[in-house]
Structures are given as structure tokens and as C-alpha cells.
């Protein structure tokens, strides 16, 4: 199977599975506990049908959107994800370059493997910096100051990860950073030697956003222990309000799922919120972002930019989210599989296919611009979100 034979999310996933050692593939692919929320994230879109209009004279389609003050050519962006150079040696460099080619936003994680300054200098498209709230308040301030000096456009605080989720696939293989593999996990690396060759012949794996704060070189701190020992489960709304004031720019909370929390985000001055259950990797049984979207848009959508991520595999999924009122959607696994499979060419192909799908779907819906999408275009097969017809 070659990259040119990949035409959708599932093709990229299959190619990534062929090329990655099992423990690394499972790290991308898996979720928490029984992975119920992980599966539900995509299944929730399938309960919603599109109702197109015809004979609307659709010629050119405008897919541009402004979100959190950032002008994007597309209503989807590459969400910040951790450890990208573990999946392919190009890592964030490939994702940032692909996002820049298509004029959309990309995110850099505090657990990223390329420095946010390097990416900011290389690309002038909007850049998000995602970080976690640490017990060390000085570390939090230092990370924000570093992002400010680098010229990052949007600060994104992840609020659903005050402790790590129970990812049992990783427990079975022994996946961690540094590696602590089980015997079966080591065997998976042995039968995929090309990954090891690529890993060994390129620059040393590191976490440049945390180099000055966390020593992982000798196994002193694993990723799991990072979440357990360094992140602060006592984080509260007063802490976040102070961070919003300190940043004094576009500030987004990722991991909001309740109306009450969405309203609090508005009250403390956030620019945007991302509805997310962390790809089903944290609290299993959590509601999907799409199922919760209409309720939160109705509550705060006129006062804050509401986005969502989780389970998006098709252009029609994006159409449904935008029709419910999302300003944009984030992609995670959608670009990680093609990254793992083929580096920058893989991510570019995946984003290009999604843009083509979305443009084609907009024409078939009878819409010239995203502003023409509405809940009138949707019907739900079961209990419907507020304001949507059965």
C-alpha cells in the first residue's frame, strides 16, 4: 500500500499501522478504559443526516473563517498533539508546513518535539501553543512568556488532563517515554525495523518546550509521571482567570464539555473554547463533543468562539458541526495517521483530500459560503440537540 492509494481516513490509518511498531500505533489509536468515548466521537455524527438544497447556483465556494481573531482559509485546523517526532522524524515540522500550505492554523504542544520558536519563524500562519497547568506556578508563567516572545497567536490551556487517562493498550505494551517495553512490545519493534532506523539516524528525540524544566534523558521522568507528578489537579477558575489576564491576548480553553463551564469561560474573558473529550483518551463514558455542541452554542455562542474536536473523519462531519454552530473544528488522529505513514507529503495529502471533500459537499448542500449552513440543514434520528428538527 502506497500513499497514492490513500483516499480517506481509514486508508491512512491502515498505512500507518503497517509502518509503525505496534506500541506506537496503539498510542495514537487507543483511548481510555473500554474506549467507549473514543468510538462514540465518530458514531455521534452518524446519527445526524444532512438535508441539502438544490438549484442554488453554487459556483465558487468560500471556505474561509475567522476564529479567535485568526483568519483561516479553511474551517478546520491541526490541533496540538504530543510526541509527533516519535511517529515520524519530521514531526511538527511536517504538520506546520502542511497547515501553512493550506492556510490554516496549527498547534504546538508543551509535549511537542520541535521548538515553538522554530515553527513560528518558519511559518506565518496562525499558531496555537497548548500547555498544561503545572504545580509550579513559575513554570506556568515562564511557558506563557516564552510563547509570547516567540509570537504565538493563541494560548490554549488543556483543562481535561489534570491527571492521565487509563490507556490500557499502553499498559499492555509498556509504552512510555523513555521506553519501558514489555517483551511483546519489544517484538513489535523488531518486526518493524525501518521505524528504528529512521529514529536512530535523525536528530535526538527531545521535548524542547520542557527541556529546561524536566529531565527525561536518564529515565528520571516518564510521560505518565509528568502528568501524575507535575500537573496540578487543584487548578481552579481563579487560576485560569489570572492566566487569561497575564496572557492578554486570544486565550482558549480546550476540554470544555458543560454549559456551566462554557459560561465561566466567557466570564473570565476567554476568546474561545474547544469542546473535547481528548479523543476519548481521558474520561471514558464522557459525552461526545458533537452531541454536546448545540447545547453550548445556544448558551454562549454569541459571546465566545465555540470549536470542537473528536472523531472527525469526513468533510460531512465538519459540515454537521458548522451547521450546529461551531466556528471551526480541530483535527488530531486525522493528520497523525498520515504523518506516521508518510511525513509531510502524507499530511498534505490528507488535508488536501479533506478540503476537496468539504468543497464538494458544500456544493451538494447548495451553499456558497459557510455562513449559509444552519440547523435547517440537519435532521437527527434520535433525541435531538436543542433547536434541531427530528
C-alpha positions in Angstrom: 0.0 0.0 0.0 1.4 3.4 -1.0 0.4 7.0 -0.2 -1.2 7.5 -3.6 -3.6 4.7 -2.7 -4.8 6.5 0.4 -8.2 8.2 -0.2 -9.6 8.6 3.3 -9.1 8.4 7.0 -9.2 4.7 7.1 -6.7 4.3 4.3 -4.2 6.5 6.2 -4.8 4.5 9.4 -4.1 1.2 7.6 -0.9 2.6 6.1 0.3 3.9 9.5 -0.4 0.6 11.1 1.8 -1.2 8.5 4.7 1.2 9.1 4.6 1.8 12.9 5.7 -0.6 15.6 2.6 -1.8 17.5 3.1 0.1 20.7 3.4 3.5 18.9 0.5 2.8 16.7 -1.6 1.9 19.7 -0.5 5.1 21.5 -2.1 7.1 18.6 -5.0 4.8 18.1 -6.2 4.0 21.6 -8.4 5.5 24.2 -9.1 5.2 27.9 -10.7 2.2 29.6 -13.1 0.4 27.2 -12.7 3.2 24.6 -16.4 3.9 24.6 -16.0 7.6 24.2 -13.4 7.1 21.5 -15.8 5.1 19.4 -18.8 7.4 20.2 -16.9 10.5 18.9 -17.3 9.4 15.3 -20.6 7.4 15.8 -22.3 10.6 17.0 -22.1 12.1 13.6 -23.8 9.2 12.0 -27.0 9.9 14.0 -27.3 13.2 12.1 -28.5 13.5 8.5 -27.9 16.3 6.1 -30.8 17.9 4.2 -29.4 19.5 1.0 -30.9 22.3 -1.1 -30.7 22.2 -4.8 -30.8 24.7 -7.8 -29.0 27.3 -5.7 -26.5 28.4 -8.4 -23.4 27.3 -6.5 -20.2 28.2 -8.4 -17.3 29.2 -6.2 -17.3 28.1 -2.6 -15.8 30.2 0.2 -14.4 28.0 3.0 -12.7 30.8 4.9 -13.5 31.5 8.5 -12.3 33.9 11.3 -11.8 32.2 14.7 -10.3 33.8 17.8 -9.3 36.7 15.6 -7.4 34.5 13.2 -8.2 34.4 9.5 -8.2 30.8 8.2 -8.6 29.6 4.6 -10.4 26.5 6.0 -12.7 25.8 8.9 -10.5 23.0 10.2 -7.1 23.2 11.9 -4.4 20.9 13.2 -4.9 20.5 16.9 -1.8 20.4 19.1 -0.7 16.8 19.8 2.2 15.4 21.7 5.3 13.4 20.7 4.9 13.9 16.9 8.6 13.1 16.1 8.0 9.7 17.6 5.6 8.9 14.8 7.7 10.3 12.0 11.1 12.0 12.2 9.7 15.2 10.7 7.1 15.6 13.4 5.7 19.1 13.9 7.7 20.4 11.0 5.7 18.4 8.6 2.4 19.3 10.2 3.2 23.0 10.4 4.3 23.1 6.7 1.2 21.3 5.6 -1.1 23.6 7.6 0.7 26.6 6.1 0.3 25.3 2.6 -3.4 25.2 3.1 -3.7 28.5 5.0 -4.9 27.1 8.3 -3.9 27.1 11.9 -1.7 24.5 13.6 -1.0 23.9 17.3 2.2 23.1 19.2 2.0 21.1 22.4 4.0 21.6 25.5 4.9 18.0 24.9 5.9 18.8 21.3 9.1 17.6 19.8 10.1 20.7 17.9 10.6 24.1 19.4 7.7 26.5 19.1 10.2 29.3 18.1 11.5 27.4 15.2 8.0 26.8 13.8 6.9 30.4 14.4 9.9 31.6 12.4 9.3 29.1 9.6 5.6 29.8 9.0 3.4 32.9 9.2 0.1 31.1 9.5 -1.7 31.3 12.9 0.0 29.2 15.6 -1.5 27.9 18.8 0.5 27.0 21.9 -1.1 24.3 24.0 0.0 23.8 27.6 -0.9 22.1 30.8 -1.2 23.7 34.3 1.7 22.8 36.5 2.1 22.8 40.2 5.0 25.1 39.7 3.3 28.5 39.0 6.6 30.0 38.0 6.8 27.3 35.3 3.4 28.3 34.0 4.4 31.9 33.8 7.7 31.1 32.1 6.0 29.0 29.4 3.5 31.7 28.6 6.3 34.3 28.5 8.2 32.1 26.1 5.2 31.7 23.8 4.6 35.5 23.9 8.2 36.2 22.9 8.0 33.7 20.1 5.0 35.5 18.6 2.4 32.7 19.2 -1.1 33.9 18.2 -3.3 31.9 20.6 -2.7 30.4 24.0 -4.6 27.2 24.6 -4.9 25.6 28.0 -6.0 22.0 28.2 -8.3 21.6 31.2 -9.3 17.9 31.0 -5.9 16.4 31.8 -5.1 17.2 35.4 -4.2 13.5 35.6 -3.5 11.0 32.8 -6.3 8.7 31.5 -6.2 4.9 31.9 -4.9 3.9 28.5 -4.8 0.1 28.8 -3.3 -0.5 25.4 -0.2 1.4 26.6 -0.1 -0.6 29.8 -0.1 -3.9 27.9 2.8 -2.9 25.6 4.7 -0.9 28.2 4.7 2.2 26.0 6.2 5.2 27.8 8.8 7.9 27.3 11.5 6.8 27.9 10.6 3.3 26.6 9.8 0.6 29.2 8.5 -2.0 26.8 7.1 -5.5 27.6 8.5 -8.5 25.8 5.6 -8.4 23.3 6.2 -4.7 22.8 9.8 -5.2 22.0 8.9 -7.9 19.5 6.7 -5.3 17.7 9.7 -3.0 17.3 11.8 -5.9 16.0 9.4 -6.7 13.1 9.2 -3.0 12.0 12.9 -2.3 11.7 12.5 0.7 9.3 11.0 2.8 12.1 14.0 2.1 14.3 16.4 3.0 11.5 14.6 6.4 11.0 14.6 7.0 14.7 18.3 6.3 15.1 19.5 8.2 12.1 17.8 11.5 12.8 18.2 14.1 15.5 17.8 13.0 19.0 14.3 12.8 20.3 13.6 15.6 22.8 10.8 17.8 24.3 12.2 21.3 23.7 9.3 23.1 25.4 10.2 21.2 28.6 13.9 20.8 28.3 14.7 23.4 30.9 12.2 22.0 33.4 12.0 18.2 33.0 15.0 15.8 32.7 13.9 12.8 30.7 17.3 11.8 29.5 18.0 9.3 32.2 14.5 8.0 32.7 14.0 10.3 35.7 10.6 11.4 34.4 8.3 9.4 32.2 5.3 11.0 30.3 3.0 9.2 32.7 4.8 10.6 35.7 4.8 14.0 34.1 1.0 14.0 34.3 1.0 12.5 37.8 3.7 14.5 39.5 4.0 17.8 37.7 0.4 18.8 36.8 -1.8 20.4 39.4 -5.2 18.7 40.0 -6.2 21.6 42.2 -6.3 24.0 39.2 -9.5 26.2 39.5 -11.2 29.1 37.7 -9.3 31.7 39.7 -6.0 30.2 38.5 -7.2 30.3 34.9 -8.6 33.8 35.2 -5.1 35.0 36.3 -3.6 33.3 33.3 -6.0 34.9 30.9 -5.1 38.4 32.3 -1.4 37.6 32.1 -1.5 36.4 28.5 -3.6 39.5 27.5 -4.5 38.1 24.1 -6.5 35.3 22.4 -6.9 32.6 25.1 -8.7 29.3 24.6 -9.8 26.5 26.9 -9.6 23.0 25.5 -11.7 20.3 27.1 -14.9 22.2 28.0 -18.0 20.0 27.9 -20.6 21.6 30.2 -22.7 24.7 29.7 -21.8 25.8 33.2 -18.1 25.7 32.3 -18.7 27.4 29.0 -20.3 30.3 30.8 -17.5 30.6 33.2 -15.0 30.7 30.3 -17.0 33.7 29.0 -17.0 35.4 32.4 -13.2 35.2 32.8 -12.6 36.7 29.4 -11.6 33.7 27.2 -11.7 34.2 23.4 -12.7 30.6 22.6 -13.5 27.2 23.9 -12.9 23.8 22.3 -15.5 21.1 23.2 -13.4 18.0 23.6 -13.2 14.7 25.5 -9.5 14.5 24.5 -10.2 12.0 21.7 -11.7 9.6 24.3 -8.3 9.3 26.0 -9.2 10.7 29.4 -12.7 10.1 31.0 -14.3 7.1 29.2 -18.0 7.5 29.1 -17.7 11.2 28.5 -20.2 12.6 26.1 -19.0 13.3 22.6 -18.3 16.9 21.7 -20.7 16.8 18.7 -23.6 15.6 20.9 -22.9 18.5 23.3 -22.3 21.2 20.7 -25.8 22.6 20.1 -26.5 23.0 23.9 -23.3 25.0 24.4 -23.6 27.1 21.2 -27.1 28.1 22.4 -25.8 29.1 25.7 -22.7 31.1 24.8 -22.2 31.0 21.0 -23.0 34.7 20.7 -20.3 35.7 23.2 -17.4 33.3 22.5 -16.0 31.3 19.6 -17.1 27.7 20.1 -15.0 25.0 18.4 -14.9 21.2 18.8 -12.7 18.2 18.1 -13.0 14.5 18.3 -13.9 11.8 15.8 -13.8 13.9 12.6 -13.1 11.7 9.6 -15.0 13.3 6.7 -16.0 16.6 5.2 -19.6 15.9 6.0 -18.7 15.7 9.7 -17.3 19.2 9.5 -20.5 20.4 7.7 -22.6 19.0 10.5 -20.5 20.7 13.2 -20.6 24.0 11.5 -24.3 23.7 10.9 -24.8 23.3 14.6 -22.8 26.5 15.3 -19.2 25.5 15.6 -16.8 28.2 14.3 -14.2 25.6 13.3 -13.1 22.1 14.1 -9.8 20.6 15.3 -8.2 17.5 13.8 -6.0 15.1 15.7 -5.8 11.5 14.6 -6.9 12.6 11.2 -3.5 14.1 10.5 -1.4 11.9 12.8 -2.0 8.7 10.8 -0.8 10.3 7.5 2.1 11.9 9.4 3.1 8.5 10.6 2.6 6.9 7.2 4.5 9.4 5.1 5.6 12.6 6.8 4.8 16.0 5.2 3.5 14.5 1.9 1.1 12.4 3.9 -0.3 15.3 6.0 -0.6 17.4 2.8 -2.5 14.7 1.0 -4.8 14.2 4.0 -5.6 18.0 4.3 -6.0 18.3 0.6 -8.5 15.5 0.4 -10.5 16.9 3.3 -10.6 20.4 1.6 -11.8 18.8 -1.6 -14.4 16.8 0.2 -15.7 19.9 2.1 -15.8 22.0 -1.1 -17.7 19.2 -2.9 -20.1 18.7 0.0 -20.8 22.4 0.2 -21.8 22.4 -3.5 -24.0 19.4 -3.0 -25.6 21.2 0.0 -26.4 24.2 -2.2 -24.1 26.6 -0.2 -21.6 29.1 -1.4 -20.3 30.1 2.0 -20.1 28.6 5.5 -22.5 31.3 6.7 -25.3 29.7 4.7 -25.1 26.5 6.8 -27.7 26.2 9.6 -29.6 23.7 11.6 -32.3 23.8 9.0 -29.9 21.5 7.0 -29.9 18.8 9.7 -32.2 16.1 11.0 -31.4 13.8 13.9 -32.5 10.2 14.1 -32.8 10.1 17.8 -33.2 12.6 20.7 -32.1 15.8 19.0 -29.9 18.7 20.3 -31.8 21.8 21.2 -33.2 23.6 18.2 -32.8 20.7 15.8 -35.7 19.0 14.0 -36.5 15.3 14.2 
